[in-house]
Amino acid sequence: MSCKVGPAAAVPGTAAPATCKPGDPTTISGIPVKRVYTLEDVGIETLQNLGQPGEFPYLRGIHRDMYRGRIWTMRQFAGMGTARQTNARFKYLLEKGQTGLSTAFDLPTLMGRDSDDPLAAGEVGKCGVAVSSLEDMKVLFDGINLGEVSTSMTINAPAAILLAFYICVAKEQGVPLNRLRGTLQNDILKEFHAQNEFVFPPGPSVKLVIDTIEFCTHHLPQWNTVSISGYHIREAGATAPQELAFTIADGMCYVEEAMKRGLDADAFAPRLSFFWDIHNEFFEEIAKLRAARRMWARIMRDRFGAKKERSWWLRCHCQTAGVSLTEQQPMVNIIRVAYQALAAVLGGTQSLHTNSMDETLALPTEQAVKIALRTQQVIADETGVARTVDPLAGSFYVEWLTNELERRAQEIIDEIYQRYGGVLPATEAGYFRRAIAESSARYAAEFDRGQRIMIGVNKYVEHDYERIPILKIDESVEREQLARLKELRQRRDKARHAAALKKLREVALAGENVMPALIEASEALATVGEMMHTLETVYGRYDGGPAL
C-alpha cells in the first residue's frame, strides 16, 4: 500500500498533502495515518474557515446550539413477529424513554410479497414485522397517536405502498396529513448498489421514489420522503470515502429526477434526509459526518441553485455498525456500540439507533434493547459531550481527516459523472457493486492477515465464551398471519378490490403519480403483493444487472 496521501486541492483552504512513513497504520478505510498532525497538515486557512454551527456550509453542525437546544432523537429499530407483537414492543420502548418509532419489516414485506406467498414460507415475522395489508398496519399502530409520534419505516421497493397504508391509518385516526412526522427510507438506489432488495428495474424504481417525493411535498409537509442511505453500502463492505461518495451521489440523483418532474428544489429538498453507518474507526466516522454536511450544502446551493437554508442542511440519522458486532463474546458488543454511538454524537447526528448486543444472533430481546437505549441516555445525560457544539473542531487530525475524506469522496463522485454520466447509468453498468466488492475483499484479506482486529474473533479468543438469552420467533406467528390474510381475502369487497387494482395499472401505464391510486387500493384492502404484482405488469422485474 502506498504511503502517500494524494493532494487535497479539491477542498478549499487545505494545506499541502501529508505524508506518512512506510509501515504506518491506516484507518479501516485504508487512509494512511501519520504519527502526529500539526498546523502544517491543515493550514491556517482551514482553521480560520471552520465557521460557526448553524452557518453555511454547516461543517460544525446544522443548528447553532445543537444538543444544548435539543437532544438527538433516540430511535431504536423494532419489528418482529406479528403486528400485534411489534405494537407491544413499540409501547415498551416509548415507556422506557424512546422518543421516536423505527419500524423493521420482515423479508417478505421488504421484497413486496405477502405472507402467504410460497417464497415467504419460513420467513414470516422472522427479521421484522409481517405487514401484508392495511389491516396489519392498523394493528401495528393501535393505541399510538400518529399525530404525536414520529415514525421511521425501513422499506424500499414497496415503500410507496407502506406509506399509503400509514396515510390510511392516519385518516382513520382523524389525524390531518400535514401533522404526520416521520421518515420513509425509500432509497431504492442503494438496494441496487448493496442490499439487493429490489423488484423493478432502476428507472421505474426511481420513478416511484419521485412519486412519493411529489405527493408528500404537496400533502405531507413534515414527512421526510427519502432517507438516503449509506448504511447498507458500508455494511456491504464499502470504505468510509465510498459510503460518503455513493450516498451523496444517490442524493444528487434523486434531486435531479425530482427537478425533471418540475419540482423546485426548495420545495422538496428540506425533507430529504440521510442515514449513515457508524463503524469502529472513531475519528474517521466523526470526520465523515462533518465532511458530508459541507459537501451537501455546497452541492445544493451551487449545483442545484437551492436558495433556502433548510435545503442546504444535511439532516441525518445514524446507526451503529451491525457488521462490527460478533457472535463471540457478545457482551463486548455493548462496548463497541457505546464508542460508535459517541462518534455519531460528536459528529453531529440528529437521530441515533444503537444496536443491541444480541443482533448477530437474533432480533433483540427486551433486556438487550433496553441496554442499547440506556447507552444513548448515558451519553446524553452523563458524559457532558452535549454541553458544547462540535468539541473536536480545530483538532489537527480531525480537520485533516475531514478534508481528506471529502477529497476522496469528491474524486469518486467525479468518476461517476464523468465516466458513466450519472448514478443511473453507473448503476446499470454495475459500477457500485464492483467497487464495494473490491473494498470488501481488501478488508477480508487484511483481517485474515491479522492487520484488522476483532476482539474475540482473531484476538483474545475464548472458545468457551458466555452465551446470552436470545429472542425466538415462534412458528405460530406464521400460522396466525396466514389465517388473518385468508380471512381478509374472503371478506373484502371483491368488486371494489378489482376496480382499485385495475385503476392502479392504468395510472402506472399512463406514467402518472401512483400514490393516489395506491391509497385507494389500500382502502380496498389490496395486499402488498397484489399491488406490487400489478405494478410489475407495467414496470417489469429486474434480474440484478451485469455480473461482477
mmCIF file of N, CA and C in Angstrom, residues 321-412:
data_model
loop_
_atom_site.group_PDB
_atom_site.id
_atom_site.type_symbol
_atom_site.label_atom_id
_atom_site.label_comp_id
_atom_site.label_asym_id
_atom_site.label_seq_id
_atom_site.Cartn_x
_atom_site.Cartn_y
_atom_site.Cartn_z
ATOM 1 N N ALA A 321 -22.696 0.184 13.711
ATOM 2 C CA ALA A 321 -22.406 -0.770 12.639
ATOM 3 C C ALA A 321 -22.757 -2.205 13.013
ATOM 4 N N GLY A 322 -23.799 -2.729 12.414
ATOM 5 C CA GLY A 322 -24.171 -4.113 12.665
ATOM 6 C C GLY A 322 -23.089 -5.087 12.256
ATOM 7 N N VAL A 323 -22.364 -4.757 11.180
ATOM 8 C CA VAL A 323 -21.330 -5.649 10.673
ATOM 9 C C VAL A 323 -20.142 -5.756 11.629
ATOM 10 N N SER A 324 -20.042 -4.827 12.576
ATOM 11 C CA SER A 324 -18.933 -4.868 13.539
ATOM 12 C C SER A 324 -19.235 -5.752 14.741
ATOM 13 N N LEU A 325 -20.476 -6.189 14.880
ATOM 14 C CA LEU A 325 -20.858 -6.998 16.038
ATOM 15 C C LEU A 325 -20.451 -8.449 15.838
ATOM 16 N N THR A 326 -20.209 -9.132 16.944
ATOM 17 C CA THR A 326 -19.735 -10.508 16.863
ATOM 18 C C THR A 326 -20.602 -11.457 17.683
ATOM 19 N N GLU A 327 -20.727 -12.665 17.196
ATOM 20 C CA GLU A 327 -21.390 -13.723 17.962
ATOM 21 C C GLU A 327 -20.523 -14.120 19.149
ATOM 22 N N GLN A 328 -19.197 -14.109 18.932
ATOM 23 C CA GLN A 328 -18.268 -14.451 20.002
ATOM 24 C C GLN A 328 -18.252 -13.332 21.047
ATOM 25 N N GLN A 329 -18.288 -13.706 22.311
ATOM 26 C CA GLN A 329 -18.258 -12.742 23.417
ATOM 27 C C GLN A 329 -19.236 -11.579 23.160
ATOM 28 N N PRO A 330 -20.524 -11.877 23.022
ATOM 29 C CA PRO A 330 -21.488 -10.869 22.579
ATOM 30 C C PRO A 330 -21.611 -9.649 23.489
ATOM 31 N N MET A 331 -21.271 -9.787 24.776
ATOM 32 C CA MET A 331 -21.380 -8.627 25.662
ATOM 33 C C MET A 331 -20.335 -7.557 25.332
ATOM 34 N N VAL A 332 -19.268 -7.954 24.623
ATOM 35 C CA VAL A 332 -18.290 -6.969 24.157
ATOM 36 C C VAL A 332 -18.941 -6.012 23.154
ATOM 37 N N ASN A 333 -20.020 -6.474 22.501
ATOM 38 C CA ASN A 333 -20.725 -5.612 21.555
ATOM 39 C C ASN A 333 -21.257 -4.346 22.222
ATOM 40 N N ILE A 334 -21.586 -4.435 23.508
ATOM 41 C CA ILE A 334 -22.069 -3.259 24.232
ATOM 42 C C ILE A 334 -21.007 -2.159 24.207
ATOM 43 N N ILE A 335 -19.739 -2.555 24.361
ATOM 44 C CA ILE A 335 -18.630 -1.597 24.361
ATOM 45 C C ILE A 335 -18.461 -0.993 22.979
ATOM 46 N N ARG A 336 -18.478 -1.849 21.940
ATOM 47 C CA ARG A 336 -18.352 -1.345 20.566
ATOM 48 C C ARG A 336 -19.433 -0.313 20.268
ATOM 49 N N VAL A 337 -20.652 -0.664 20.604
ATOM 50 C CA VAL A 337 -21.797 0.210 20.303
ATOM 51 C C VAL A 337 -21.668 1.546 21.025
ATOM 52 N N ALA A 338 -21.195 1.524 22.263
ATOM 53 C CA ALA A 338 -21.066 2.767 23.032
ATOM 54 C C ALA A 338 -20.103 3.742 22.358
ATOM 55 N N TYR A 339 -18.950 3.240 21.899
ATOM 56 C CA TYR A 339 -17.985 4.118 21.243
ATOM 57 C C TYR A 339 -18.499 4.588 19.886
ATOM 58 N N GLN A 340 -19.175 3.715 19.163
ATOM 59 C CA GLN A 340 -19.744 4.114 17.885
ATOM 60 C C GLN A 340 -20.814 5.192 18.082
ATOM 61 N N ALA A 341 -21.651 5.002 19.090
ATOM 62 C CA ALA A 341 -22.689 5.994 19.380
ATOM 63 C C ALA A 341 -22.067 7.333 19.758
ATOM 64 N N LEU A 342 -20.993 7.301 20.540
ATOM 65 C CA LEU A 342 -20.306 8.535 20.919
ATOM 66 C C LEU A 342 -19.762 9.248 19.684
ATOM 67 N N ALA A 343 -19.232 8.488 18.726
ATOM 68 C CA ALA A 343 -18.740 9.088 17.486
ATOM 69 C C ALA A 343 -19.868 9.767 16.722
ATOM 70 N N ALA A 344 -21.036 9.138 16.672
ATOM 71 C CA ALA A 344 -22.182 9.733 15.969
ATOM 72 C C ALA A 344 -22.583 11.056 16.605
ATOM 73 N N VAL A 345 -22.569 11.088 17.924
ATOM 74 C CA VAL A 345 -22.945 12.312 18.638
ATOM 75 C C VAL A 345 -21.896 13.402 18.421
ATOM 76 N N LEU A 346 -20.622 13.060 18.531
ATOM 77 C CA LEU A 346 -19.564 14.042 18.303
ATOM 78 C C LEU A 346 -19.540 14.511 16.849
ATOM 79 N N GLY A 347 -20.053 13.661 15.945
ATOM 80 C CA GLY A 347 -20.150 14.042 14.535
ATOM 81 C C GLY A 347 -21.348 14.909 14.226
ATOM 82 N N GLY A 348 -22.322 14.980 15.148
ATOM 83 C CA GLY A 348 -23.452 15.889 14.968
ATOM 84 C C GLY A 348 -24.703 15.285 14.385
ATOM 85 N N THR A 349 -25.019 14.016 14.707
ATOM 86 C CA THR A 349 -26.225 13.390 14.177
ATOM 87 C C THR A 349 -27.492 14.023 14.755
ATOM 88 N N GLN A 350 -28.612 13.894 14.022
ATOM 89 C CA GLN A 350 -29.909 14.362 14.527
ATOM 90 C C GLN A 350 -30.721 13.231 15.164
ATOM 91 N N SER A 351 -30.373 11.997 14.839
ATOM 92 C CA SER A 351 -31.148 10.853 15.287
ATOM 93 C C SER A 351 -30.201 9.667 15.362
ATOM 94 N N LEU A 352 -30.455 8.752 16.304
ATOM 95 C CA LEU A 352 -29.490 7.665 16.517
ATOM 96 C C LEU A 352 -30.189 6.376 16.939
ATOM 97 N N HIS A 353 -29.745 5.279 16.326
ATOM 98 C CA HIS A 353 -30.117 3.932 16.764
ATOM 99 C C HIS A 353 -28.859 3.228 17.243
ATOM 100 N N THR A 354 -28.912 2.671 18.434
ATOM 101 C CA THR A 354 -27.797 1.875 18.947
ATOM 102 C C THR A 354 -28.166 0.397 18.868
ATOM 103 N N ASN A 355 -27.304 -0.386 18.219
ATOM 104 C CA ASN A 355 -27.574 -1.810 18.063
ATOM 105 C C ASN A 355 -27.533 -2.529 19.408
ATOM 106 N N SER A 356 -28.295 -3.588 19.488
ATOM 107 C CA SER A 356 -28.316 -4.414 20.695
ATOM 108 C C SER A 356 -27.224 -5.477 20.610
ATOM 109 N N MET A 357 -26.766 -5.938 21.765
ATOM 110 C CA MET A 357 -25.610 -6.849 21.810
ATOM 111 C C MET A 357 -25.887 -8.192 21.160
ATOM 112 N N ASP A 358 -27.166 -8.544 21.002
ATOM 113 C CA ASP A 358 -27.521 -9.884 20.524
ATOM 114 C C ASP A 358 -27.927 -9.920 19.058
ATOM 115 N N GLU A 359 -27.709 -8.833 18.325
ATOM 116 C CA GLU A 359 -28.272 -8.746 16.978
ATOM 117 C C GLU A 359 -27.565 -9.607 15.938
ATOM 118 N N THR A 360 -26.388 -10.174 16.262
ATOM 119 C CA THR A 360 -25.804 -11.156 15.351
ATOM 120 C C THR A 360 -26.448 -12.529 15.522
ATOM 121 N N LEU A 361 -27.206 -12.686 16.594
ATOM 122 C CA LEU A 361 -27.797 -13.976 16.920
ATOM 123 C C LEU A 361 -29.283 -14.039 16.609
ATOM 124 N N ALA A 362 -29.970 -12.919 16.794
ATOM 125 C CA ALA A 362 -31.420 -12.907 16.629
ATOM 126 C C ALA A 362 -31.904 -11.470 16.726
ATOM 127 N N LEU A 363 -33.206 -11.286 16.574
ATOM 128 C CA LEU A 363 -33.790 -9.986 16.884
ATOM 129 C C LEU A 363 -33.592 -9.723 18.373
ATOM 130 N N PRO A 364 -33.444 -8.458 18.783
ATOM 131 C CA PRO A 364 -33.073 -8.182 20.177
ATOM 132 C C PRO A 364 -34.163 -8.530 21.188
ATOM 133 N N THR A 365 -33.714 -8.996 22.348
ATOM 134 C CA THR A 365 -34.625 -9.190 23.475
ATOM 135 C C THR A 365 -34.939 -7.824 24.101
ATOM 136 N N GLU A 366 -35.938 -7.783 24.961
ATOM 137 C CA GLU A 366 -36.280 -6.522 25.641
ATOM 138 C C GLU A 366 -35.111 -6.039 26.495
ATOM 139 N N GLN A 367 -34.419 -6.956 27.165
ATOM 140 C CA GLN A 367 -33.289 -6.574 28.008
ATOM 141 C C GLN A 367 -32.165 -5.974 27.165
ATOM 142 N N ALA A 368 -31.870 -6.605 26.033
ATOM 143 C CA ALA A 368 -30.785 -6.129 25.177
ATOM 144 C C ALA A 368 -31.107 -4.769 24.577
ATOM 145 N N VAL A 369 -32.327 -4.570 24.145
ATOM 146 C CA VAL A 369 -32.686 -3.299 23.525
ATOM 147 C C VAL A 369 -32.740 -2.188 24.574
ATOM 148 N N LYS A 370 -33.083 -2.536 25.827
ATOM 149 C CA LYS A 370 -33.078 -1.534 26.890
ATOM 150 C C LYS A 370 -31.651 -1.063 27.178
ATOM 151 N N ILE A 371 -30.686 -1.986 27.189
ATOM 152 C CA ILE A 371 -29.283 -1.602 27.393
ATOM 153 C C ILE A 371 -28.811 -0.698 26.258
ATOM 154 N N ALA A 372 -29.213 -1.033 25.027
ATOM 155 C CA ALA A 372 -28.829 -0.210 23.873
ATOM 156 C C ALA A 372 -29.394 1.202 23.991
ATOM 157 N N LEU A 373 -30.648 1.299 24.429
ATOM 158 C CA LEU A 373 -31.253 2.612 24.630
ATOM 159 C C LEU A 373 -30.581 3.356 25.780
ATOM 160 N N ARG A 374 -30.304 2.649 26.865
ATOM 161 C CA ARG A 374 -29.639 3.283 28.007
ATOM 162 C C ARG A 374 -28.242 3.797 27.617
ATOM 163 N N THR A 375 -27.591 3.152 26.653
ATOM 164 C CA THR A 375 -26.289 3.625 26.170
ATOM 165 C C THR A 375 -26.402 5.053 25.664
ATOM 166 N N GLN A 376 -27.427 5.319 24.872
ATOM 167 C CA GLN A 376 -27.643 6.683 24.372
ATOM 168 C C GLN A 376 -27.946 7.642 25.523
ATOM 169 N N GLN A 377 -28.750 7.191 26.465
ATOM 170 C CA GLN A 377 -29.144 8.061 27.562
ATOM 171 C C GLN A 377 -27.954 8.416 28.450
ATOM 172 N N VAL A 378 -27.030 7.472 28.647
ATOM 173 C CA VAL A 378 -25.811 7.758 29.414
ATOM 174 C C VAL A 378 -24.973 8.808 28.680
ATOM 175 N N ILE A 379 -24.818 8.655 27.367
ATOM 176 C CA ILE A 379 -24.057 9.636 26.589
ATOM 177 C C ILE A 379 -24.700 11.017 26.716
ATOM 178 N N ALA A 380 -26.011 11.058 26.637
ATOM 179 C CA ALA A 380 -26.729 12.340 26.666
ATOM 180 C C ALA A 380 -26.666 13.007 28.041
ATOM 181 N N ASP A 381 -26.813 12.218 29.104
ATOM 182 C CA ASP A 381 -27.022 12.807 30.429
ATOM 183 C C ASP A 381 -25.823 12.720 31.371
ATOM 184 N N GLU A 382 -24.814 11.896 31.037
ATOM 185 C CA GLU A 382 -23.724 11.701 31.986
ATOM 186 C C GLU A 382 -22.340 12.095 31.474
ATOM 187 N N THR A 383 -22.113 12.063 30.175
ATOM 188 C CA THR A 383 -20.749 12.278 29.668
ATOM 189 C C THR A 383 -20.376 13.741 29.493
ATOM 190 N N GLY A 384 -21.368 14.612 29.344
ATOM 191 C CA GLY A 384 -21.087 16.028 29.135
ATOM 192 C C GLY A 384 -20.792 16.409 27.701
ATOM 193 N N VAL A 385 -20.831 15.454 26.756
ATOM 194 C CA VAL A 385 -20.476 15.783 25.372
ATOM 195 C C VAL A 385 -21.527 16.654 24.684
ATOM 196 N N ALA A 386 -22.725 16.708 25.251
ATOM 197 C CA ALA A 386 -23.779 17.527 24.642
ATOM 198 C C ALA A 386 -23.734 18.983 25.100
ATOM 199 N N ARG A 387 -22.787 19.318 25.983
ATOM 200 C CA ARG A 387 -22.772 20.672 26.559
ATOM 201 C C ARG A 387 -22.210 21.713 25.605
ATOM 202 N N THR A 388 -21.355 21.293 24.665
ATOM 203 C CA THR A 388 -20.776 22.253 23.733
ATOM 204 C C THR A 388 -20.867 21.682 22.329
ATOM 205 N N VAL A 389 -20.898 22.557 21.345
ATOM 206 C CA VAL A 389 -21.124 22.129 19.966
ATOM 207 C C VAL A 389 -19.791 21.831 19.282
ATOM 208 N N ASP A 390 -19.729 20.703 18.584
ATOM 209 C CA ASP A 390 -18.556 20.311 17.791
ATOM 210 C C ASP A 390 -17.259 20.468 18.586
ATOM 211 N N PRO A 391 -17.117 19.770 19.710
ATOM 212 C CA PRO A 391 -15.961 19.986 20.589
ATOM 213 C C PRO A 391 -14.620 19.599 19.978
ATOM 214 N N LEU A 392 -14.625 18.814 18.895
ATOM 215 C CA LEU A 392 -13.357 18.404 18.282
ATOM 216 C C LEU A 392 -12.907 19.342 17.169
ATOM 217 N N ALA A 393 -13.666 20.390 16.897
ATOM 218 C CA ALA A 393 -13.278 21.352 15.860
ATOM 219 C C ALA A 393 -11.908 21.938 16.179
ATOM 220 N N GLY A 394 -11.087 22.063 15.148
ATOM 221 C CA GLY A 394 -9.754 22.618 15.335
ATOM 222 C C GLY A 394 -8.694 21.586 15.634
ATOM 223 N N SER A 395 -9.108 20.341 15.915
ATOM 224 C CA SER A 395 -8.138 19.258 16.067
ATOM 225 C C SER A 395 -7.416 19.084 14.743
ATOM 226 N N PHE A 396 -6.098 19.114 14.761
ATOM 227 C CA PHE A 396 -5.351 18.976 13.514
ATOM 228 C C PHE A 396 -5.715 17.669 12.793
ATOM 229 N N TYR A 397 -5.812 16.590 13.562
ATOM 230 C CA TYR A 397 -6.115 15.296 12.940
ATOM 231 C C TYR A 397 -7.543 15.263 12.396
ATOM 232 N N VAL A 398 -8.504 15.707 13.187
ATOM 233 C CA VAL A 398 -9.902 15.659 12.751
ATOM 234 C C VAL A 398 -10.123 16.545 11.527
ATOM 235 N N GLU A 399 -9.540 17.735 11.524
ATOM 236 C CA GLU A 399 -9.731 18.618 10.371
ATOM 237 C C GLU A 399 -9.025 18.072 9.133
ATOM 238 N N TRP A 400 -7.822 17.514 9.318
ATOM 239 C CA TRP A 400 -7.142 16.912 8.168
ATOM 240 C C TRP A 400 -7.955 15.736 7.628
ATOM 241 N N LEU A 401 -8.458 14.901 8.516
ATOM 242 C CA LEU A 401 -9.203 13.716 8.095
ATOM 243 C C LEU A 401 -10.527 14.107 7.441
ATOM 244 N N THR A 402 -11.169 15.150 7.941
ATOM 245 C CA THR A 402 -12.396 15.645 7.319
ATOM 246 C C THR A 402 -12.116 16.068 5.877
ATOM 247 N N ASN A 403 -11.055 16.843 5.692
ATOM 248 C CA ASN A 403 -10.677 17.284 4.350
ATOM 249 C C ASN A 403 -10.315 16.107 3.446
ATOM 250 N N GLU A 404 -9.600 15.141 4.005
ATOM 251 C CA GLU A 404 -9.151 14.005 3.201
ATOM 252 C C GLU A 404 -10.324 13.131 2.765
ATOM 253 N N LEU A 405 -11.282 12.921 3.655
ATOM 254 C CA LEU A 405 -12.474 12.155 3.287
ATOM 255 C C LEU A 405 -13.261 12.870 2.204
ATOM 256 N N GLU A 406 -13.384 14.182 2.332
ATOM 257 C CA GLU A 406 -14.108 14.940 1.313
ATOM 258 C C GLU A 406 -13.386 14.865 -0.025
ATOM 259 N N ARG A 407 -12.063 14.996 -0.002
ATOM 260 C CA ARG A 407 -11.293 14.948 -1.242
ATOM 261 C C ARG A 407 -11.490 13.602 -1.943
ATOM 262 N N ARG A 408 -11.356 12.525 -1.178
ATOM 263 C CA ARG A 408 -11.503 11.196 -1.770
ATOM 264 C C ARG A 408 -12.925 10.958 -2.275
ATOM 265 N N ALA A 409 -13.910 11.402 -1.510
ATOM 266 C CA ALA A 409 -15.301 11.229 -1.932
ATOM 267 C C ALA A 409 -15.590 12.017 -3.199
ATOM 268 N N GLN A 410 -15.069 13.222 -3.286
ATOM 269 C CA GLN A 410 -15.307 14.043 -4.470
ATOM 270 C C GLN A 410 -14.697 13.410 -5.716
ATOM 271 N N GLU A 411 -13.538 12.793 -5.581
ATOM 272 C CA GLU A 411 -12.928 12.097 -6.717
ATOM 273 C C GLU A 411 -13.836 10.972 -7.217
ATOM 274 N N ILE A 412 -14.466 10.263 -6.290
ATOM 275 C CA ILE A 412 -15.363 9.169 -6.667
ATOM 276 C C ILE A 412 -16.601 9.712 -7.373
#
